[in-house]
Short mmCIF file of C-alpha atoms in Angstrom, two decimals:
data_model
loop_
_atom_site.label_atom_id
_atom_site.label_comp_id
_atom_site.label_asym_id
_atom_site.label_seq_id
_atom_site.Cartn_x
_atom_site.Cartn_y
_atom_site.Cartn_z
CA MET A 1 0.05 0.02 -0.03
CA PHE A 2 1.02 3.56 -0.59
CA GLY A 3 1.38 5.75 2.45
CA ALA A 4 -0.44 8.99 2.84
CA SER A 5 2.73 10.89 2.45
CA THR A 6 3.20 9.38 -1.05
CA TRP A 7 -0.15 10.68 -2.25
CA THR A 8 0.47 14.21 -0.84
CA GLN A 9 4.16 14.52 -1.73
CA GLY A 10 4.77 17.54 -3.90
CA ARG A 11 1.14 18.78 -3.99
CA GLN A 12 0.15 22.42 -3.62
CA LEU A 13 -2.87 24.52 -4.24
CA PRO A 14 -2.75 26.09 -7.74
CA ARG A 15 -2.40 29.80 -8.12
CA TRP A 16 -5.13 31.86 -9.82
CA SER A 17 -2.56 32.70 -12.59
CA GLU A 18 -2.24 28.99 -13.24
CA LEU A 19 -6.01 28.26 -13.33
CA GLN A 20 -6.97 31.29 -15.38
CA PRO A 21 -5.81 29.92 -18.75
CA LEU A 22 -7.73 26.72 -18.21
CA ILE A 23 -11.08 28.47 -17.65
CA ALA A 24 -13.17 28.40 -20.89
CA ARG A 25 -14.24 31.84 -22.04
CA ARG A 26 -17.38 31.61 -24.13
CA PRO A 27 -18.54 34.83 -25.66
CA PHE A 28 -21.91 36.03 -24.43
CA ILE A 29 -24.60 35.75 -27.07
CA ALA A 30 -27.33 38.28 -26.29
CA ASP A 31 -29.95 37.02 -28.64
CA SER A 32 -31.79 34.02 -27.12
CA ILE A 33 -32.39 32.24 -30.46
CA ASP A 34 -28.74 32.61 -31.48
CA ARG A 35 -27.68 31.42 -28.05
CA ARG A 36 -29.93 28.39 -28.32
CA LEU A 37 -28.82 27.41 -31.82
CA ALA A 38 -25.18 27.85 -30.92
CA ARG A 39 -25.53 24.79 -28.76
CA ALA A 40 -26.77 22.66 -31.67
CA HIS A 41 -23.90 20.61 -33.14
CA THR A 42 -25.94 17.87 -34.88
CA ILE A 43 -29.41 17.53 -36.48
CA ASP A 44 -30.37 15.46 -33.48
CA ASP A 45 -29.52 18.44 -31.25
CA LEU A 46 -31.95 20.53 -33.29
CA ARG A 47 -34.52 17.79 -32.99
CA THR A 48 -34.30 17.93 -29.21
CA MET A 49 -34.69 21.68 -29.29
CA ALA A 50 -37.67 21.48 -31.68
CA ARG A 51 -39.50 19.12 -29.34
CA ARG A 52 -39.28 21.73 -26.61
CA ARG A 53 -40.48 24.57 -28.79
CA VAL A 54 -43.74 23.30 -30.38
CA PRO A 55 -46.89 21.50 -29.20
CA ARG A 56 -46.64 17.74 -29.31
CA PRO A 57 -49.03 17.18 -32.19
CA VAL A 58 -47.01 19.55 -34.36
CA PHE A 59 -43.66 17.94 -33.48
CA ASP A 60 -45.19 14.45 -34.07
CA TYR A 61 -46.53 15.51 -37.47
CA VAL A 62 -42.94 16.21 -38.53
CA ASP A 63 -41.19 13.46 -36.61
CA GLY A 64 -43.68 10.64 -37.16
CA ALA A 65 -44.25 8.18 -39.98
CA ALA A 66 -46.81 5.58 -41.03
CA ASP A 67 -48.20 2.73 -39.07
CA ASP A 68 -45.43 1.17 -36.95
CA GLU A 69 -42.72 3.49 -38.39
CA ILE A 70 -40.75 0.53 -39.68
CA SER A 71 -39.81 2.11 -43.08
CA ILE A 72 -38.28 5.23 -41.57
CA ASN A 73 -36.31 3.23 -38.94
CA ARG A 74 -35.01 0.89 -41.66
CA SER A 75 -34.02 3.96 -43.79
CA ARG A 76 -32.07 5.44 -40.94
CA ASN A 77 -30.49 2.19 -40.08
CA ALA A 78 -29.33 1.71 -43.59
CA PHE A 79 -27.26 4.88 -43.40
CA ARG A 80 -26.01 3.87 -39.89
CA GLY A 81 -24.83 0.58 -41.42
CA ILE A 82 -22.60 2.23 -44.02
CA ALA A 83 -18.97 1.47 -43.66
CA PHE A 84 -16.53 3.98 -45.19
CA HIS A 85 -13.14 2.98 -46.70
CA PRO A 86 -11.02 6.06 -46.56
CA ASN A 87 -7.90 6.84 -48.56
CA ALA A 88 -4.94 8.04 -46.67
CA LEU A 89 -1.98 10.24 -47.64
CA ARG A 90 -4.09 12.63 -49.62
CA ASP A 91 -3.90 16.39 -49.56
CA VAL A 92 -7.25 17.45 -48.18
CA SER A 93 -6.44 20.97 -47.12
CA LYS A 94 -9.01 22.32 -49.61
CA VAL A 95 -12.35 20.63 -50.35
CA ASP A 96 -14.80 21.71 -53.01
CA THR A 97 -18.34 20.46 -52.19
CA SER A 98 -20.07 22.17 -55.07
CA THR A 99 -21.94 20.21 -57.71
CA GLU A 100 -24.45 20.64 -60.53
CA LEU A 101 -27.98 19.47 -60.45
CA LEU A 102 -30.36 20.01 -63.37
CA GLY A 103 -27.78 22.28 -64.93
CA GLU A 104 -27.43 24.66 -62.02
CA ARG A 105 -24.83 24.89 -59.23
CA LEU A 106 -25.43 23.73 -55.64
CA ALA A 107 -22.96 24.57 -52.90
CA PHE A 108 -23.16 20.99 -51.80
CA PRO A 109 -25.36 18.13 -53.04
CA LEU A 110 -28.56 18.84 -51.15
CA VAL A 111 -32.14 19.92 -52.02
CA LEU A 112 -34.62 21.03 -49.38
CA ALA A 113 -37.68 18.83 -49.81
CA PRO A 114 -41.29 19.94 -50.12
CA THR A 115 -43.17 19.80 -46.79
CA GLY A 116 -46.79 20.49 -46.14
CA PHE A 117 -48.27 22.98 -43.71
CA THR A 118 -44.86 24.48 -42.95
CA ARG A 119 -46.19 27.46 -41.08
CA LEU A 120 -47.45 25.09 -38.40
CA MET A 121 -43.84 24.30 -37.51
CA HIS A 122 -42.93 28.03 -37.24
CA HIS A 123 -44.86 31.18 -38.23
CA GLU A 124 -42.02 32.16 -40.66
CA GLY A 125 -42.84 29.01 -42.65
CA GLU A 126 -41.77 28.42 -46.24
CA SER A 127 -40.33 31.92 -46.67
CA ALA A 128 -37.81 31.23 -43.93
CA VAL A 129 -36.79 27.98 -45.62
CA ALA A 130 -36.46 29.51 -48.99
CA HIS A 131 -34.36 32.36 -47.63
CA ALA A 132 -31.95 29.95 -45.87
CA ALA A 133 -31.73 27.76 -48.94
CA ALA A 134 -30.93 30.78 -51.14
CA ASP A 135 -28.31 31.95 -48.61
CA ALA A 136 -26.63 28.48 -48.76
CA THR A 137 -26.89 28.28 -52.62
CA LEU A 138 -29.20 25.32 -52.45
CA ALA A 139 -32.53 24.46 -54.15
CA TYR A 140 -35.87 24.59 -52.27
CA CYS A 141 -39.03 22.82 -53.33
CA LEU A 142 -42.38 24.34 -52.40
CA SER A 143 -45.18 21.81 -51.67
CA THR A 144 -48.64 21.79 -53.19
CA MET A 145 -49.68 21.65 -49.55
CA GLY A 146 -47.47 24.61 -48.56
CA THR A 147 -48.77 27.50 -46.48
CA THR A 148 -47.20 30.22 -48.68
CA SER A 149 -48.46 30.85 -52.21
CA ILE A 150 -46.46 30.19 -55.34
CA GLU A 151 -46.37 33.91 -56.11
CA ASP A 152 -45.49 35.15 -52.60
CA LEU A 153 -42.61 32.73 -52.29
CA ALA A 154 -41.23 33.91 -55.61
CA ALA A 155 -41.49 37.49 -54.59
CA GLN A 156 -39.91 36.93 -51.17
CA SER A 157 -37.05 34.79 -52.46
CA PRO A 158 -36.34 36.08 -55.97
CA VAL A 159 -32.75 34.89 -56.27
CA GLY A 160 -33.12 31.39 -54.95
CA ARG A 161 -33.62 28.15 -56.88
CA ARG A 162 -37.29 27.42 -56.64
CA TRP A 163 -38.94 24.11 -57.51
CA PHE A 164 -42.65 23.39 -57.17
CA GLN A 165 -43.94 20.04 -56.01
CA LEU A 166 -47.20 18.78 -57.51
CA TYR A 167 -49.83 16.24 -56.35
CA LEU A 168 -52.24 15.59 -59.16
CA TRP A 169 -55.85 16.25 -58.03
CA LYS A 170 -59.02 14.70 -59.22
CA ASP A 171 -59.78 18.23 -60.54
CA ARG A 172 -57.33 18.42 -63.41
CA ASP A 173 -58.23 21.94 -64.24
CA ALA A 174 -57.16 22.98 -60.73
CA SER A 175 -53.89 21.09 -61.16
CA LEU A 176 -53.26 22.80 -64.47
CA ALA A 177 -53.93 26.18 -62.90
CA LEU A 178 -51.21 25.49 -60.31
CA ILE A 179 -48.76 24.46 -62.98
CA ASP A 180 -49.48 27.60 -64.95
CA ARG A 181 -48.87 29.69 -61.83
CA ALA A 182 -45.54 28.07 -61.33
CA ILE A 183 -44.60 28.68 -64.94
CA GLU A 184 -45.62 32.33 -64.68
CA ALA A 185 -43.53 32.76 -61.43
CA ASN A 186 -40.46 31.24 -63.10
CA TYR A 187 -40.07 28.10 -61.03
CA GLU A 188 -37.16 26.04 -62.30
CA ALA A 189 -38.47 22.53 -61.89
CA LEU A 190 -41.71 20.66 -61.35
CA VAL A 191 -41.62 17.80 -59.03
CA LEU A 192 -44.46 15.22 -59.39
CA THR A 193 -44.99 13.05 -56.39
CA ILE A 194 -46.37 9.63 -57.38
CA ASP A 195 -46.40 7.65 -54.00
CA THR A 196 -49.51 9.21 -52.57
CA PRO A 197 -52.61 7.70 -54.26
CA VAL A 198 -54.20 7.58 -50.82
CA ALA A 199 -53.01 8.89 -47.44
CA GLY A 200 -50.67 6.72 -45.32
CA ALA A 201 -51.82 5.77 -41.79
CA ARG A 202 -49.86 8.27 -39.70
CA MET A 203 -50.77 6.98 -36.37
CA ARG A 204 -49.25 9.75 -34.28
CA ASP A 205 -51.51 12.23 -36.12
CA VAL A 206 -54.48 9.94 -35.55
CA ARG A 207 -53.82 9.61 -31.88
CA ASN A 208 -53.14 13.34 -31.47
CA GLY A 209 -56.30 14.29 -33.24
CA LEU A 210 -54.21 16.70 -35.56
CA THR A 211 -56.34 18.95 -37.78
CA ILE A 212 -55.17 21.62 -40.20
CA PRO A 213 -55.36 24.29 -38.86
CA PRO A 214 -55.34 23.12 -35.17
CA THR A 215 -58.78 23.21 -33.54
CA LEU A 216 -59.27 24.48 -30.01
CA THR A 217 -60.09 21.26 -28.20
CA PRO A 218 -59.33 20.61 -24.47
CA ARG A 219 -56.14 18.85 -25.64
CA THR A 220 -54.93 21.82 -27.71
CA ILE A 221 -55.94 24.30 -25.04
CA ALA A 222 -53.67 22.30 -22.64
CA ALA A 223 -50.91 22.51 -25.24
CA ILE A 224 -51.24 26.35 -25.32
CA SER A 225 -50.18 26.46 -21.67
CA THR A 226 -46.99 24.52 -22.30
CA ARG A 227 -46.02 26.17 -25.61
CA PRO A 228 -47.45 29.75 -25.27
CA SER A 229 -44.97 31.45 -27.59
CA TRP A 230 -45.76 29.05 -30.47
CA TRP A 231 -49.47 29.67 -30.09
CA PHE A 232 -48.97 33.45 -29.73
CA ASN A 233 -47.03 33.50 -33.03
CA LEU A 234 -49.61 31.40 -34.81
CA LEU A 235 -52.56 33.44 -33.67
CA THR A 236 -51.01 36.89 -34.17
CA THR A 237 -49.55 36.40 -37.59
CA GLY A 238 -51.47 35.99 -40.86
CA PRO A 239 -53.97 33.22 -41.19
CA LEU A 240 -52.78 29.90 -42.74
CA GLU A 241 -52.97 30.22 -46.46
CA PHE A 242 -52.44 27.16 -48.64
CA ALA A 243 -50.78 27.31 -52.04
CA SER A 244 -53.47 25.24 -53.51
CA LEU A 245 -56.78 25.58 -51.67
CA SER A 246 -58.54 28.43 -49.90
CA SER A 247 -59.35 26.54 -46.61
CA TRP A 248 -59.52 23.23 -44.91
CA ASP A 249 -60.64 22.21 -41.50
CA GLY A 250 -60.05 18.51 -41.39
CA THR A 251 -57.10 16.07 -40.97
CA VAL A 252 -54.34 15.62 -43.39
CA ALA A 253 -55.53 12.14 -44.33
CA GLU A 254 -59.09 13.34 -45.06
CA LEU A 255 -57.62 16.12 -47.29
CA VAL A 256 -55.45 13.71 -49.23
CA ASN A 257 -58.26 11.13 -49.72
CA GLN A 258 -60.69 13.74 -50.84
CA MET A 259 -58.63 15.70 -53.30
CA PHE A 260 -55.78 13.52 -54.57
CA ASP A 261 -56.35 11.25 -57.58
CA PRO A 262 -55.61 7.58 -57.06
CA SER A 263 -56.01 6.89 -60.83
CA VAL A 264 -52.89 8.80 -61.85
CA GLY A 265 -50.97 6.91 -64.61
CA VAL A 266 -48.33 7.15 -67.29
CA ASP A 267 -50.69 9.21 -69.55
CA ASP A 268 -50.78 11.87 -66.88
CA LEU A 269 -46.93 12.01 -66.79
CA ARG A 270 -46.87 12.48 -70.58
CA TRP A 271 -49.48 15.19 -70.24
CA LEU A 272 -47.36 17.03 -67.64
CA ARG A 273 -44.27 16.69 -69.76
CA ALA A 274 -46.05 18.23 -72.75
CA HIS A 275 -47.31 21.13 -70.66
CA TRP A 276 -44.34 21.84 -68.42
CA PRO A 277 -41.42 23.67 -70.24
CA GLY A 278 -38.82 23.28 -67.49
CA LYS A 279 -37.14 20.37 -65.76
CA LEU A 280 -39.45 17.55 -64.67
CA VAL A 281 -38.61 15.48 -61.56
CA VAL A 282 -40.61 12.41 -60.44
CA LYS A 283 -40.54 11.74 -56.71
CA GLY A 284 -41.45 8.47 -55.08
CA ILE A 285 -39.54 5.96 -57.12
CA GLN A 286 -39.47 2.54 -55.24
CA ASN A 287 -38.23 0.12 -57.93
CA ARG A 288 -36.01 0.19 -60.92
CA GLN A 289 -38.93 -0.56 -63.39
CA ASP A 290 -40.70 2.68 -62.39
CA ALA A 291 -37.41 4.60 -62.61
CA THR A 292 -37.00 3.40 -66.27
CA LEU A 293 -40.71 4.05 -67.02
CA VAL A 294 -40.75 7.64 -65.91
CA VAL A 295 -37.38 8.49 -67.54
CA GLU A 296 -38.58 7.03 -70.85
CA ASN A 297 -41.64 9.29 -70.59
CA GLY A 298 -39.80 12.54 -70.00
CA ALA A 299 -38.44 12.74 -66.49
CA ASP A 300 -35.20 14.64 -66.25
CA ALA A 301 -34.57 13.37 -62.65
CA VAL A 302 -36.01 10.88 -60.22
CA VAL A 303 -36.26 10.85 -56.48
CA VAL A 304 -35.65 7.42 -54.88
CA SER A 305 -37.95 7.84 -51.93
CA ASN A 306 -40.41 6.10 -49.55
CA HIS A 307 -41.78 9.51 -48.56
CA GLY A 308 -39.79 9.47 -45.36
CA GLY A 309 -41.71 6.34 -44.22
CA ARG A 310 -44.92 8.33 -44.16
CA GLN A 311 -46.92 6.42 -46.81
CA LEU A 312 -46.47 2.66 -47.10
CA ASP A 313 -44.83 1.14 -44.05
CA ARG A 314 -42.29 -1.64 -44.78
CA ALA A 315 -41.65 0.01 -48.15
CA VAL A 316 -38.30 -0.51 -49.75
CA THR A 317 -35.29 1.23 -48.21
CA PRO A 318 -34.08 3.94 -50.74
CA LEU A 319 -30.44 3.61 -50.00
CA GLN A 320 -30.54 -0.07 -50.70
CA LEU A 321 -32.43 0.42 -53.92
CA LEU A 322 -30.21 3.26 -55.06
CA PRO A 323 -27.54 1.08 -56.85
CA GLN A 324 -30.27 -0.61 -58.93
CA VAL A 325 -31.75 2.78 -59.96
CA VAL A 326 -28.27 4.09 -60.86
CA GLU A 327 -27.68 0.97 -62.99
CA ALA A 328 -31.16 1.40 -64.75
CA VAL A 329 -31.22 5.12 -65.45
CA GLY A 330 -27.99 6.67 -64.24
CA GLY A 331 -26.85 7.48 -67.73
CA ASP A 332 -30.22 9.07 -68.77
CA ALA A 333 -31.41 11.08 -65.79
CA GLU A 334 -30.15 12.53 -62.50
CA ILE A 335 -30.91 10.68 -59.32
CA ILE A 336 -31.90 12.22 -55.94
CA ILE A 337 -32.46 10.23 -52.82
CA ASP A 338 -34.38 11.04 -49.59
CA SER A 339 -35.75 9.27 -46.54
CA GLY A 340 -33.68 8.81 -43.45
CA ILE A 341 -30.86 11.35 -44.18
CA MET A 342 -29.82 13.03 -40.91
CA SER A 343 -26.14 13.98 -41.40
CA GLY A 344 -23.61 15.14 -43.86
CA ALA A 345 -22.03 11.72 -43.73
CA ASP A 346 -25.37 10.26 -44.95
CA ILE A 347 -25.23 12.66 -47.93
CA VAL A 348 -21.66 11.66 -48.78
CA ALA A 349 -22.58 8.00 -48.55
CA ALA A 350 -25.56 8.56 -50.98
CA VAL A 351 -23.51 10.46 -53.49
CA SER A 352 -20.76 7.84 -53.28
CA LEU A 353 -23.33 5.18 -54.28
CA GLY A 354 -24.44 7.20 -57.32
CA ALA A 355 -26.90 9.86 -56.32
CA THR A 356 -26.44 13.24 -57.74
CA ALA A 357 -27.88 14.86 -54.65
CA ALA A 358 -29.75 14.09 -51.43
CA MET A 359 -33.13 15.61 -50.34
CA VAL A 360 -34.03 16.31 -46.73
CA GLY A 361 -37.23 17.41 -45.02
CA ARG A 362 -37.27 16.64 -41.31
CA ALA A 363 -33.58 17.74 -40.89
CA TYR A 364 -34.30 21.29 -41.74
CA LEU A 365 -37.80 21.28 -40.19
CA TYR A 366 -36.22 20.57 -36.81
CA GLY A 367 -34.13 23.66 -37.39
CA LEU A 368 -37.19 25.62 -38.32
CA MET A 369 -39.04 24.58 -35.22
CA ALA A 370 -35.94 25.29 -33.07
CA GLY A 371 -35.35 28.80 -34.46
CA GLY A 372 -37.13 29.90 -37.58
CA GLU A 373 -34.95 30.92 -40.56
CA ARG A 374 -31.90 30.98 -38.36
CA GLY A 375 -32.63 27.47 -37.32
CA VAL A 376 -32.89 26.22 -40.92
CA GLY A 377 -29.59 27.99 -41.61
CA ARG A 378 -28.01 26.28 -38.64
CA ALA A 379 -29.25 22.85 -39.99
CA LEU A 380 -27.71 23.57 -43.41
CA LYS A 381 -24.46 24.73 -41.80
CA ILE A 382 -24.22 21.57 -39.71
CA LEU A 383 -24.87 19.36 -42.79
CA ASN A 384 -22.29 21.26 -44.89
CA THR A 385 -19.68 21.04 -42.18
CA GLU A 386 -20.25 17.28 -41.88
CA VAL A 387 -19.98 16.83 -45.62
CA VAL A 388 -16.63 18.63 -45.66
CA ARG A 389 -15.21 16.74 -42.73
CA THR A 390 -16.39 13.37 -44.03
CA MET A 391 -14.76 14.02 -47.47
CA GLN A 392 -11.53 15.16 -45.79
CA LEU A 393 -11.46 11.96 -43.67
CA LEU A 394 -12.16 9.95 -46.83
CA GLY A 395 -9.29 11.53 -48.62
CA VAL A 396 -11.59 13.11 -51.17
CA THR A 397 -11.54 16.80 -52.33
CA ARG A 398 -14.22 16.84 -54.97
CA ILE A 399 -17.80 15.64 -55.15
CA ALA A 400 -17.00 14.01 -58.51
CA ASP A 401 -14.39 11.77 -56.87
CA LEU A 402 -16.89 10.10 -54.50
CA ASP A 403 -17.53 6.56 -55.79
CA PRO A 404 -18.77 3.20 -54.58
CA ASP A 405 -15.25 1.97 -53.65
CA LEU A 406 -15.40 4.31 -50.63
CA VAL A 407 -18.43 2.66 -48.98
CA SER A 408 -19.82 -0.73 -48.08
CA LEU A 409 -23.60 -0.99 -47.99
CA THR A 410 -24.95 -3.54 -45.50
CA HIS A 411 -28.39 -5.08 -45.70
CA ASP A 412 -30.89 -5.71 -42.90
#
């Protein structure tokens, strides 16, 4: 055993001058939103902050998926299962993350996905997302079910890359009117979503009784007391206005089943291609045959997607399908992938496997709920930083040099 004198030999209390250099000096951030966002270092950090800022039904609308949420968990696990194979002894002091998608530059290979009812997440809504995307030199896609009109978004974000996402309705004249408005407002691309013939069973929304806009039930009144700033902002800013309809007071599922057309087929795609003068993207590809079909009928790009797990539960995992789609149409169309992407490393993995770019929805919505436009900007900064660092650790300095040899894709 050691004697007490051995433990105390040579010890003395440190002087203040010796302690002072060890004390962390963090600059004081006066603004509460900036101070909060400065503590977010990952998308999951933003998710935690988002949960604390909005009522539970709103958070669950973003965070949840269909049925038992198997598809979304599989999608995320597929990215977690990626194994990287880095190259060493490479000069990675300078990394260029820029790339081209549909003939225009992106600062890094990312598109901000269309999301419905965005002003529910934060009163700044789609305008905040579009501004953050433009600032980051990325493309943003406005949803048919957005809460900012086609024209207002174009006016508020005139320099950004704007895409418009379309659900075909039973009323074709109404669909055509939306397309013509997007043409008139100089939207760059039309994104046709094909995986929503009927609404998926989003059980969190069912159990929460979520309606659009929220109705004042005993449950929502209780939520007001726990999230007063969210409710104050919702009730004191402009009323919810939808890009595609004047009003609605039911659930999301009721809206989808009443208005969306479950009979959409290849002839409708050809009709769209004939009418739309810009780039045409088809979102919701879940097998290689459909990828080939839509490209043969005019699609300039496809989105390999299971709708973030929000439609058919147990649907195919997009990352695992991606190599098949690349083999089928990679020489004829550009390929985007979504569902389960939560980090810059996920983006790098997808591009390495042949995607031109990734598309995210939840990742930036967590930022929006956490801090409005600045929160979206923080999410994009986090993702970009992670892309750069992952590329450096892989020994790669250009997006074009990402290839399948850098990754192993496991299967569940």
